[in-house]
PDB file of C-alpha atoms in Angstrom:
ATOM      1  CA  MET E   1      92.100  91.264 101.399  1.00  0.00           C
ATOM      2  CA  ILE E   2      95.436  89.556 101.959  1.00  0.00           C
ATOM      3  CA  LYS E   3      97.786  91.196 104.445  1.00  0.00           C
ATOM      4  CA  ILE E   4     101.332  89.841 104.677  1.00  0.00           C
ATOM      5  CA  THR E   5     103.395  91.196 107.566  1.00  0.00           C
ATOM      6  CA  ASN E   6     107.120  90.642 108.160  1.00  0.00           C
ATOM      7  CA  VAL E   7     107.134  87.131 106.694  1.00  0.00           C
ATOM      8  CA  THR E   8     110.463  85.314 106.781  1.00  0.00           C
ATOM      9  CA  LYS E   9     111.164  81.842 105.421  1.00  0.00           C
ATOM     10  CA  LYS E  10     114.438  79.943 105.487  1.00  0.00           C
ATOM     11  CA  PHE E  11     115.425  76.581 104.047  1.00  0.00           C
ATOM     12  CA  GLU E  12     118.397  75.288 106.059  1.00  0.00           C
ATOM     13  CA  ASN E  13     120.884  78.160 105.851  1.00  0.00           C
ATOM     14  CA  LYS E  14     119.274  79.952 102.904  1.00  0.00           C
ATOM     15  CA  THR E  15     116.867  82.849 103.530  1.00  0.00           C
ATOM     16  CA  VAL E  16     114.284  82.910 100.728  1.00  0.00           C
ATOM     17  CA  LEU E  17     111.925  85.548 102.143  1.00  0.00           C
ATOM     18  CA  GLU E  18     112.955  88.133 104.715  1.00  0.00           C
ATOM     19  CA  ASN E  19     110.564  90.457 106.564  1.00  0.00           C
ATOM     20  CA  LEU E  20     108.339  90.618 103.490  1.00  0.00           C
ATOM     21  CA  ASN E  21     105.333  92.940 103.605  1.00  0.00           C
ATOM     22  CA  CYS E  22     102.557  93.093 101.044  1.00  0.00           C
ATOM     23  CA  ASN E  23      98.837  93.943 100.837  1.00  0.00           C
ATOM     24  CA  ILE E  24      96.652  92.532  98.066  1.00  0.00           C
ATOM     25  CA  LYS E  25      93.262  94.118  97.512  1.00  0.00           C
ATOM     26  CA  THR E  26      90.080  92.075  97.220  1.00  0.00           C
ATOM     27  CA  GLY E  27      88.717  91.696  93.698  1.00  0.00           C
ATOM     28  CA  SER E  28      92.004  92.396  91.912  1.00  0.00           C
ATOM     29  CA  ILE E  29      94.473  90.486  89.783  1.00  0.00           C
ATOM     30  CA  TYR E  30      97.894  90.800  91.391  1.00  0.00           C
ATOM     31  CA  GLY E  31     100.979  89.854  89.413  1.00  0.00           C
ATOM     32  CA  LEU E  32     104.105  88.795  91.270  1.00  0.00           C
ATOM     33  CA  VAL E  33     107.192  89.023  89.082  1.00  0.00           C
ATOM     34  CA  GLY E  34     110.790  88.121  89.736  1.00  0.00           C
ATOM     35  CA  ALA E  35     113.672  86.023  88.493  1.00  0.00           C
ATOM     36  CA  ASN E  36     113.671  82.261  88.901  1.00  0.00           C
ATOM     37  CA  GLY E  37     114.567  81.509  92.516  1.00  0.00           C
ATOM     38  CA  ALA E  38     113.367  84.895  93.789  1.00  0.00           C
ATOM     39  CA  GLY E  39     110.873  83.254  96.154  1.00  0.00           C
ATOM     40  CA  LYS E  40     107.610  83.641  94.218  1.00  0.00           C
ATOM     41  CA  SER E  41     106.535  80.017  94.625  1.00  0.00           C
ATOM     42  CA  THR E  42     107.552  80.014  98.289  1.00  0.00           C
ATOM     43  CA  LEU E  43     105.409  83.071  98.965  1.00  0.00           C
ATOM     44  CA  LEU E  44     102.349  81.496  97.328  1.00  0.00           C
ATOM     45  CA  ARG E  45     102.866  78.323  99.348  1.00  0.00           C
ATOM     46  CA  ILE E  46     103.068  80.336 102.569  1.00  0.00           C
ATOM     47  CA  ILE E  47      99.901  82.310 101.792  1.00  0.00           C
ATOM     48  CA  THR E  48      98.034  79.082 101.010  1.00  0.00           C
ATOM     49  CA  ASP E  49      99.500  77.392 104.131  1.00  0.00           C
ATOM     50  CA  VAL E  50     101.382  74.714 102.201  1.00  0.00           C
ATOM     51  CA  TYR E  51     104.580  75.986 103.860  1.00  0.00           C
ATOM     52  CA  LYS E  52     104.866  77.417 107.364  1.00  0.00           C
ATOM     53  CA  GLN E  53     106.748  80.680 107.634  1.00  0.00           C
ATOM     54  CA  ASP E  54     109.496  81.008 110.253  1.00  0.00           C
ATOM     55  CA  SER E  55     108.127  84.348 111.414  1.00  0.00           C
ATOM     56  CA  GLY E  56     105.532  86.937 110.455  1.00  0.00           C
ATOM     57  CA  THR E  57     101.826  86.609 109.717  1.00  0.00           C
ATOM     58  CA  VAL E  58      99.463  86.152 106.789  1.00  0.00           C
ATOM     59  CA  GLU E  59      95.896  87.413 107.210  1.00  0.00           C
ATOM     60  CA  ILE E  60      93.087  86.726 104.763  1.00  0.00           C
ATOM     61  CA  ASP E  61      89.804  88.561 105.275  1.00  0.00           C
ATOM     62  CA  GLY E  62      91.069  89.650 108.679  1.00  0.00           C
ATOM     63  CA  GLU E  63      91.890  86.134 109.919  1.00  0.00           C
ATOM     64  CA  ILE E  64      95.234  84.418 110.379  1.00  0.00           C
ATOM     65  CA  SER E  65      95.429  81.887 107.551  1.00  0.00           C
ATOM     66  CA  LYS E  66      97.806  79.455 109.267  1.00  0.00           C
ATOM     67  CA  ASP E  67      96.007  76.156 110.083  1.00  0.00           C
ATOM     68  CA  ASN E  68      92.646  77.833 109.379  1.00  0.00           C
ATOM     69  CA  GLU E  69      90.216  75.393 107.707  1.00  0.00           C
ATOM     70  CA  LYS E  70      87.610  78.112 107.138  1.00  0.00           C
ATOM     71  CA  ILE E  71      90.118  80.182 105.162  1.00  0.00           C
ATOM     72  CA  LYS E  72      91.388  77.191 103.198  1.00  0.00           C
ATOM     73  CA  GLN E  73      87.911  76.678 101.763  1.00  0.00           C
ATOM     74  CA  LYS E  74      88.279  80.115 100.164  1.00  0.00           C
ATOM     75  CA  LEU E  75      91.595  79.276  98.435  1.00  0.00           C
ATOM     76  CA  VAL E  76      92.704  77.283  95.417  1.00  0.00           C
ATOM     77  CA  PHE E  77      96.326  76.925  94.323  1.00  0.00           C
ATOM     78  CA  VAL E  78      97.740  75.762  90.984  1.00  0.00           C
ATOM     79  CA  PRO E  79     101.480  75.168  91.516  1.00  0.00           C
ATOM     80  CA  ASP E  80     104.158  75.234  88.853  1.00  0.00           C
ATOM     81  CA  ASP E  81     104.744  71.504  89.366  1.00  0.00           C
ATOM     82  CA  LEU E  82     101.301  70.122  88.554  1.00  0.00           C
ATOM     83  CA  PHE E  83      99.855  67.033  90.226  1.00  0.00           C
ATOM     84  CA  PHE E  84      97.115  64.737  88.975  1.00  0.00           C
ATOM     85  CA  PHE E  85      96.072  61.347  90.276  1.00  0.00           C
ATOM     86  CA  PRO E  86      97.394  58.519  88.059  1.00  0.00           C
ATOM     87  CA  ASN E  87      94.962  57.435  85.341  1.00  0.00           C
ATOM     88  CA  TYR E  88      92.465  60.198  86.179  1.00  0.00           C
ATOM     89  CA  SER E  89      90.571  61.936  83.388  1.00  0.00           C
ATOM     90  CA  LEU E  90      89.597  65.599  83.547  1.00  0.00           C
ATOM     91  CA  THR E  91      86.075  64.536  84.560  1.00  0.00           C
ATOM     92  CA  GLU E  92      87.425  62.436  87.419  1.00  0.00           C
ATOM     93  CA  MET E  93      89.772  65.196  88.531  1.00  0.00           C
ATOM     94  CA  ALA E  94      86.883  67.668  88.473  1.00  0.00           C
ATOM     95  CA  LYS E  95      84.823  65.345  90.677  1.00  0.00           C
ATOM     96  CA  PHE E  96      87.694  65.268  93.161  1.00  0.00           C
ATOM     97  CA  TYR E  97      87.698  69.091  93.288  1.00  0.00           C
ATOM     98  CA  LYS E  98      83.900  69.055  93.639  1.00  0.00           C
ATOM     99  CA  SER E  99      84.214  66.893  96.752  1.00  0.00           C
ATOM    100  CA  MET E 100      86.250  69.672  98.423  1.00  0.00           C
ATOM    101  CA  TYR E 101      84.604  72.862  97.146  1.00  0.00           C
ATOM    102  CA  LYS E 102      80.911  73.383  97.819  1.00  0.00           C
ATOM    103  CA  ASN E 103      80.537  75.959  95.012  1.00  0.00           C
ATOM    104  CA  PHE E 104      82.297  73.883  92.363  1.00  0.00           C
ATOM    105  CA  ASP E 105      80.761  74.352  88.907  1.00  0.00           C
ATOM    106  CA  MET E 106      80.927  71.092  86.960  1.00  0.00           C
ATOM    107  CA  GLU E 107      79.118  72.600  83.966  1.00  0.00           C
ATOM    108  CA  ASN E 108      81.866  75.191  83.685  1.00  0.00           C
ATOM    109  CA  VAL E 109      84.468  72.415  83.436  1.00  0.00           C
ATOM    110  CA  PHE E 110      82.747  70.899  80.418  1.00  0.00           C
ATOM    111  CA  LYS E 111      82.138  74.303  78.841  1.00  0.00           C
ATOM    112  CA  LEU E 112      85.799  75.350  79.119  1.00  0.00           C
ATOM    113  CA  ALA E 113      87.020  71.914  78.044  1.00  0.00           C
ATOM    114  CA  GLU E 114      84.904  72.174  74.898  1.00  0.00           C
ATOM    115  CA  ILE E 115      86.271  75.647  74.129  1.00  0.00           C
ATOM    116  CA  LEU E 116      89.825  74.401  74.621  1.00  0.00           C
ATOM    117  CA  LYS E 117      89.125  71.179  72.700  1.00  0.00           C
ATOM    118  CA  LEU E 118      90.064  68.901  75.612  1.00  0.00           C
ATOM    119  CA  ASN E 119      88.536  65.433  75.819  1.00  0.00           C
ATOM    120  CA  THR E 120      87.236  65.160  79.382  1.00  0.00           C
ATOM    121  CA  LYS E 121      87.354  61.343  79.279  1.00  0.00           C
ATOM    122  CA  ASP E 122      90.976  60.958  78.173  1.00  0.00           C
ATOM    123  CA  LYS E 123      93.575  60.297  80.840  1.00  0.00           C
ATOM    124  CA  ILE E 124      95.357  63.513  81.794  1.00  0.00           C
ATOM    125  CA  GLN E 125      98.721  61.737  81.952  1.00  0.00           C
ATOM    126  CA  SER E 126      98.515  61.297  78.171  1.00  0.00           C
ATOM    127  CA  PHE E 127      98.202  65.068  77.627  1.00  0.00           C
ATOM    128  CA  SER E 128     100.989  67.476  76.706  1.00  0.00           C
ATOM    129  CA  LYS E 129     102.447  69.855  79.295  1.00  0.00           C
ATOM    130  CA  GLY E 130     100.288  72.706  78.018  1.00  0.00           C
ATOM    131  CA  MET E 131      97.116  70.605  78.039  1.00  0.00           C
ATOM    132  CA  LYS E 132      97.806  69.509  81.619  1.00  0.00           C
ATOM    133  CA  ARG E 133      98.093  73.135  82.684  1.00  0.00           C
ATOM    134  CA  GLN E 134      94.802  73.883  80.959  1.00  0.00           C
ATOM    135  CA  CYS E 135      93.179  71.071  82.953  1.00  0.00           C
ATOM    136  CA  ALA E 136      94.577  72.450  86.207  1.00  0.00           C
ATOM    137  CA  LEU E 137      93.374  75.983  85.431  1.00  0.00           C
ATOM    138  CA  ILE E 138      89.916  74.754  84.394  1.00  0.00           C
ATOM    139  CA  CYS E 139      89.477  72.861  87.664  1.00  0.00           C
ATOM    140  CA  ALA E 140      90.774  75.760  89.759  1.00  0.00           C
ATOM    141  CA  ILE E 141      88.582  78.380  88.095  1.00  0.00           C
ATOM    142  CA  SER E 142      85.541  76.119  88.420  1.00  0.00           C
ATOM    143  CA  THR E 143      85.940  75.957  92.221  1.00  0.00           C
ATOM    144  CA  ASN E 144      84.641  79.555  92.404  1.00  0.00           C
ATOM    145  CA  ALA E 145      87.039  80.061  95.315  1.00  0.00           C
ATOM    146  CA  ASP E 146      87.408  83.609  96.603  1.00  0.00           C
ATOM    147  CA  TYR E 147      91.194  83.541  96.188  1.00  0.00           C
ATOM    148  CA  MET E 148      93.010  81.844  93.319  1.00  0.00           C
ATOM    149  CA  PHE E 149      96.781  81.389  93.177  1.00  0.00           C
ATOM    150  CA  PHE E 150      98.466  80.504  89.888  1.00  0.00           C
ATOM    151  CA  ASP E 151     102.218  79.825  89.812  1.00  0.00           C
ATOM    152  CA  GLU E 152     103.862  80.407  86.402  1.00  0.00           C
ATOM    153  CA  THR E 153     100.326  80.651  85.107  1.00  0.00           C
ATOM    154  CA  PHE E 154     100.782  80.361  81.373  1.00  0.00           C
ATOM    155  CA  ASP E 155     103.861  78.150  81.239  1.00  0.00           C
ATOM    156  CA  GLY E 156     103.739  75.808  78.241  1.00  0.00           C
ATOM    157  CA  LEU E 157     100.670  77.402  76.638  1.00  0.00           C
ATOM    158  CA  ASP E 158     100.629  78.596  73.039  1.00  0.00           C
ATOM    159  CA  PRO E 159      99.676  82.254  72.397  1.00  0.00           C
ATOM    160  CA  VAL E 160      96.078  81.513  71.349  1.00  0.00           C
ATOM    161  CA  VAL E 161      95.304  79.407  74.432  1.00  0.00           C
ATOM    162  CA  ARG E 162      97.156  81.875  76.661  1.00  0.00           C
ATOM    163  CA  ASN E 163      94.972  84.770  75.491  1.00  0.00           C
ATOM    164  CA  LEU E 164      91.824  82.696  75.802  1.00  0.00           C
ATOM    165  CA  LEU E 165      92.630  81.730  79.392  1.00  0.00           C
ATOM    166  CA  LYS E 166      93.527  85.318  80.238  1.00  0.00           C
ATOM    167  CA  ASN E 167      90.011  86.296  79.155  1.00  0.00           C
ATOM    168  CA  VAL E 168      88.527  83.456  81.237  1.00  0.00           C
ATOM    169  CA  ILE E 169      90.484  84.610  84.305  1.00  0.00           C
ATOM    170  CA  LYS E 170      89.416  88.228  83.784  1.00  0.00           C
ATOM    171  CA  ALA E 171      85.784  87.165  83.423  1.00  0.00           C
ATOM    172  CA  GLN E 172      86.003  85.129  86.635  1.00  0.00           C
ATOM    173  CA  MET E 173      87.378  88.102  88.555  1.00  0.00           C
ATOM    174  CA  GLU E 174      84.676  90.420  87.235  1.00  0.00           C
ATOM    175  CA  LYS E 175      81.851  87.933  87.779  1.00  0.00           C
ATOM    176  CA  LYS E 176      82.748  86.817  91.311  1.00  0.00           C
ATOM    177  CA  GLN E 177      85.070  89.611  92.477  1.00  0.00           C
ATOM    178  CA  THR E 178      87.664  86.873  92.829  1.00  0.00           C
ATOM    179  CA  THR E 179      91.114  87.878  94.031  1.00  0.00           C
ATOM    180  CA  ILE E 180      93.702  86.314  91.740  1.00  0.00           C
ATOM    181  CA  ILE E 181      97.430  86.167  92.431  1.00  0.00           C
ATOM    182  CA  MET E 182      99.675  84.949  89.641  1.00  0.00           C
ATOM    183  CA  THR E 183     103.434  84.680  89.294  1.00  0.00           C
ATOM    184  CA  SER E 184     105.758  84.879  86.330  1.00  0.00           C
ATOM    185  CA  HIS E 185     109.379  85.656  85.539  1.00  0.00           C
ATOM    186  CA  ASN E 186     108.081  87.302  82.359  1.00  0.00           C
ATOM    187  CA  LEU E 187     106.720  90.798  82.897  1.00  0.00           C
ATOM    188  CA  ARG E 188     105.143  90.983  79.432  1.00  0.00           C
ATOM    189  CA  GLU E 189     103.100  87.887  80.212  1.00  0.00           C
ATOM    190  CA  LEU E 190     101.245  89.713  82.997  1.00  0.00           C
ATOM    191  CA  GLU E 191     101.059  93.196  81.475  1.00  0.00           C
ATOM    192  CA  ASP E 192      97.604  92.928  79.911  1.00  0.00           C
ATOM    193  CA  ILE E 193      95.824  91.057  82.682  1.00  0.00           C
ATOM    194  CA  CYS E 194      96.976  92.348  86.083  1.00  0.00           C
ATOM    195  CA  ASP E 195      95.641  95.339  88.015  1.00  0.00           C
ATOM    196  CA  ASN E 196      98.665  95.465  90.306  1.00  0.00           C
ATOM    197  CA  LEU E 197     102.246  94.241  90.075  1.00  0.00           C
ATOM    198  CA  GLY E 198     104.836  93.504  92.733  1.00  0.00           C
ATOM    199  CA  LEU E 199     108.527  92.889  92.029  1.00  0.00           C
ATOM    200  CA  LEU E 200     110.100  90.295  94.319  1.00  0.00           C
ATOM    201  CA  TYR E 201     113.844  90.634  94.845  1.00  0.00           C
ATOM    202  CA  LYS E 202     116.207  89.318  97.507  1.00  0.00           C
ATOM    203  CA  GLY E 203     113.407  88.105  99.747  1.00  0.00           C
ATOM    204  CA  GLY E 204     111.221  91.202  99.703  1.00  0.00           C
ATOM    205  CA  ILE E 205     108.910  93.302  97.559  1.00  0.00           C
ATOM    206  CA  LEU E 206     111.298  95.776  95.964  1.00  0.00           C
ATOM    207  CA  PHE E 207     108.640  97.716  94.074  1.00  0.00           C
ATOM    208  CA  GLU E 208     104.875  97.538  93.598  1.00  0.00           C
ATOM    209  CA  SER E 209     102.180  99.669  92.022  1.00  0.00           C
ATOM    210  CA  ASP E 210      98.868  99.484  90.231  1.00  0.00           C
ATOM    211  CA  ILE E 211      99.369  99.293  86.484  1.00  0.00           C
ATOM    212  CA  ASP E 212      97.106 102.221  85.615  1.00  0.00           C
ATOM    213  CA  THR E 213      99.195 104.529  87.797  1.00  0.00           C
ATOM    214  CA  LEU E 214     102.423 103.170  86.326  1.00  0.00           C
ATOM    215  CA  LYS E 215     101.290 103.725  82.767  1.00  0.00           C
ATOM    216  CA  THR E 216      99.705 107.147  83.217  1.00  0.00           C
ATOM    217  CA  ASN E 217     102.356 108.584  85.520  1.00  0.00           C
ATOM    218  CA  MET E 218     105.311 108.098  83.188  1.00  0.00           C
ATOM    219  CA  PHE E 219     105.832 108.848  79.523  1.00  0.00           C
ATOM    220  CA  LYS E 220     108.537 109.145  76.867  1.00  0.00           C
ATOM    221  CA  VAL E 221     109.246 112.318  74.922  1.00  0.00           C
ATOM    222  CA  GLN E 222     111.510 112.988  71.970  1.00  0.00           C
ATOM    223  CA  ILE E 223     112.409 116.647  71.749  1.00  0.00           C
ATOM    224  CA  SER E 224     114.708 118.995  69.886  1.00  0.00           C
ATOM    225  CA  LEU E 225     115.235 122.688  70.655  1.00  0.00           C
ATOM    226  CA  ASN E 226     116.848 125.531  68.750  1.00  0.00           C
ATOM    227  CA  GLY E 227     120.459 125.733  69.881  1.00  0.00           C
ATOM    228  CA  GLU E 228     122.234 123.639  72.475  1.00  0.00           C
ATOM    229  CA  PHE E 229     120.329 122.163  75.411  1.00  0.00           C
ATOM    230  CA  THR E 230     120.999 119.743  78.261  1.00  0.00           C
ATOM    231  CA  LYS E 231     119.047 117.992  81.001  1.00  0.00           C
ATOM    232  CA  GLU E 232     119.289 121.181  83.055  1.00  0.00           C
ATOM    233  CA  SER E 233     117.149 122.934  80.413  1.00  0.00           C
ATOM    234  CA  PHE E 234     114.127 121.078  81.854  1.00  0.00           C
ATOM    235  CA  LYS E 235     114.519 121.836  85.577  1.00  0.00           C
ATOM    236  CA  SER E 236     110.780 122.204  86.266  1.00  0.00           C
ATOM    237  CA  ILE E 237     110.082 118.628  85.067  1.00  0.00           C
ATOM    238  CA  GLU E 238     110.829 115.390  86.945  1.00  0.00           C
ATOM    239  CA  ILE E 239     113.148 113.571  84.562  1.00  0.00           C
ATOM    240  CA  MET E 240     113.909 109.887  85.146  1.00  0.00           C
ATOM    241  CA  SER E 241     116.149 109.426  82.112  1.00  0.00           C
ATOM    242  CA  PHE E 242     117.780 111.834  79.657  1.00  0.00           C
ATOM    243  CA  LYS E 243     119.637 110.606  76.558  1.00  0.00           C
ATOM    244  CA  LYS E 244     120.675 112.892  73.743  1.00  0.00           C
ATOM    245  CA  VAL E 245     121.878 111.783  70.315  1.00  0.00           C
ATOM    246  CA  GLY E 246     122.821 114.645  68.041  1.00  0.00           C
ATOM    247  CA  SER E 247     120.191 117.356  68.312  1.00  0.00           C
ATOM    248  CA  VAL E 248     117.365 115.086  69.569  1.00  0.00           C
ATOM    249  CA  ALA E 249     116.889 114.041  73.192  1.00  0.00           C
ATOM    250  CA  THR E 250     114.799 111.147  74.459  1.00  0.00           C
ATOM    251  CA  ILE E 251     113.421 111.970  77.889  1.00  0.00           C
ATOM    252  CA  ILE E 252     111.488 109.808  80.338  1.00  0.00           C
ATOM    253  CA  ILE E 253     109.262 112.048  82.419  1.00  0.00           C
ATOM    254  CA  LYS E 254     107.338 111.211  85.574  1.00  0.00           C
ATOM    255  CA  GLY E 255     104.319 113.246  86.600  1.00  0.00           C
ATOM    256  CA  ASN E 256     101.320 114.956  85.040  1.00  0.00           C
ATOM    257  CA  LYS E 257     101.461 114.719  81.251  1.00  0.00           C
ATOM    258  CA  GLU E 258      99.400 117.867  80.581  1.00  0.00           C
ATOM    259  CA  GLN E 259     101.599 119.999  82.834  1.00  0.00           C
ATOM    260  CA  ALA E 260     104.774 118.601  81.301  1.00  0.00           C
ATOM    261  CA  GLU E 261     103.453 119.175  77.788  1.00  0.00           C
ATOM    262  CA  LYS E 262     102.655 122.792  78.651  1.00  0.00           C
ATOM    263  CA  VAL E 263     106.202 123.370  79.927  1.00  0.00           C
ATOM    264  CA  LEU E 264     107.810 121.688  76.912  1.00  0.00           C
ATOM    265  CA  LYS E 265     105.726 123.628  74.401  1.00  0.00           C
ATOM    266  CA  SER E 266     106.719 126.891  76.099  1.00  0.00           C
ATOM    267  CA  LEU E 267     110.302 126.143  74.997  1.00  0.00           C
ATOM    268  CA  ASN E 268     109.198 126.361  71.332  1.00  0.00           C
ATOM    269  CA  PRO E 269     110.595 122.964  70.369  1.00  0.00           C
ATOM    270  CA  VAL E 270     111.540 122.103  66.799  1.00  0.00           C
ATOM    271  CA  VAL E 271     110.506 118.495  67.470  1.00  0.00           C
ATOM    272  CA  LEU E 272     108.133 117.283  70.190  1.00  0.00           C
ATOM    273  CA  ASP E 273     106.745 113.751  70.097  1.00  0.00           C
ATOM    274  CA  PHE E 274     105.081 111.810  72.911  1.00  0.00           C
ATOM    275  CA  LEU E 275     105.687 108.064  72.678  1.00  0.00           C
ATOM    276  CA  PRO E 276     104.065 105.147  74.539  1.00  0.00           C
ATOM    277  CA  LEU E 277     106.026 103.152  77.118  1.00  0.00           C
ATOM    278  CA  THR E 278     105.756  99.404  77.596  1.00  0.00           C
ATOM    279  CA  LEU E 279     105.364  98.146  81.141  1.00  0.00           C
ATOM    280  CA  GLU E 280     108.842  96.632  80.919  1.00  0.00           C
ATOM    281  CA  GLU E 281     110.287 100.045  80.063  1.00  0.00           C
ATOM    282  CA  VAL E 282     108.433 101.573  83.025  1.00  0.00           C
ATOM    283  CA  PHE E 283     109.983  98.999  85.350  1.00  0.00           C
ATOM    284  CA  ILE E 284     113.445  99.543  83.845  1.00  0.00           C
ATOM    285  CA  TYR E 285     113.329 103.263  84.596  1.00  0.00           C
ATOM    286  CA  GLU E 286     111.805 102.773  88.048  1.00  0.00           C
ATOM    287  CA  MET E 287     114.614 100.355  88.886  1.00  0.00           C
ATOM    288  CA  GLU E 288     117.229 102.835  87.644  1.00  0.00           C
ATOM    289  CA  VAL E 289     115.856 105.444  90.038  1.00  0.00           C
ATOM    290  CA  LEU E 290     116.138 102.927  92.883  1.00  0.00           C
ATOM    291  CA  GLY E 291     119.711 102.167  91.846  1.00  0.00           C
ATOM    292  CA  TYR E 292     119.160  98.686  90.390  1.00  0.00           C
ATOM    293  CA  GLU E 293     119.823  97.119  86.999  1.00  0.00           C
ATOM    294  CA  PHE E 294     116.500  95.715  85.779  1.00  0.00           C
ATOM    295  CA  ASN E 295     118.180  92.904  83.838  1.00  0.00           C
ATOM    296  CA  ASN E 296     119.846  91.722  87.057  1.00  0.00           C
ATOM    297  CA  ILE E 297     116.466  91.447  88.785  1.00  0.00           C
ATOM    298  CA  ILE E 298     114.185  89.809  86.191  1.00  0.00           C
TER     299      ILE E 298
END
């Protein structure tokens, strides 16, 4: 488990993170979303001890991670700005990783490279941006580290490769109970892979939840009743958004779906349809409740 307590980080006169608190469960895939410049990369670098925080603590498996060699052996970090040694091939880069990680799986490197159609003997510097990111992810996953940190995970990857690597990451988590933390400014990119999501805004976690709870605790309804009706007609239901066009209202409801459905049906509606919500829509309505414009945050 990762426990982040009151972490603050400043660069000169700019505060990037301020009294940030966050807990990340073991064996989960945690997505950290936020606009460019929100501090996502800085937070990953603090957790992995690349940067030193100005105040606050980071604990991993109950130990302070700062300057802790034992903890560092459990971590692997793929930054947004990738680094490879000049003239190294994927094989040579994998050997470098193997020298640092005792559980490194060289066979897995070749297996994933074959699936992704990467020549392990070609120099990485000759690869495209997307191919370089594939190399970095292959090496990181093959470390079998307990904690993996991926910054802007799927940047530069085409949809087919992105989905393939998502499946590889999921399989790694399930096989080894690996804890995976990944960042993105694109909520849709993380929707189908993460167990939990945290929204970083103005130096802190503005909102976080597990995805299953988000998706099952909120739903959209289109309804029409005989005669005039307003939002006040549904007082026994927790309504997050109410918009009426003509005789049909679109309502976003939070709470138990079965109970809400029972109440709505008791009103003898002319129209009653339950519609699915995307994760982005869920976040939009959650932000509205908190008094924020979602488009100003992501």
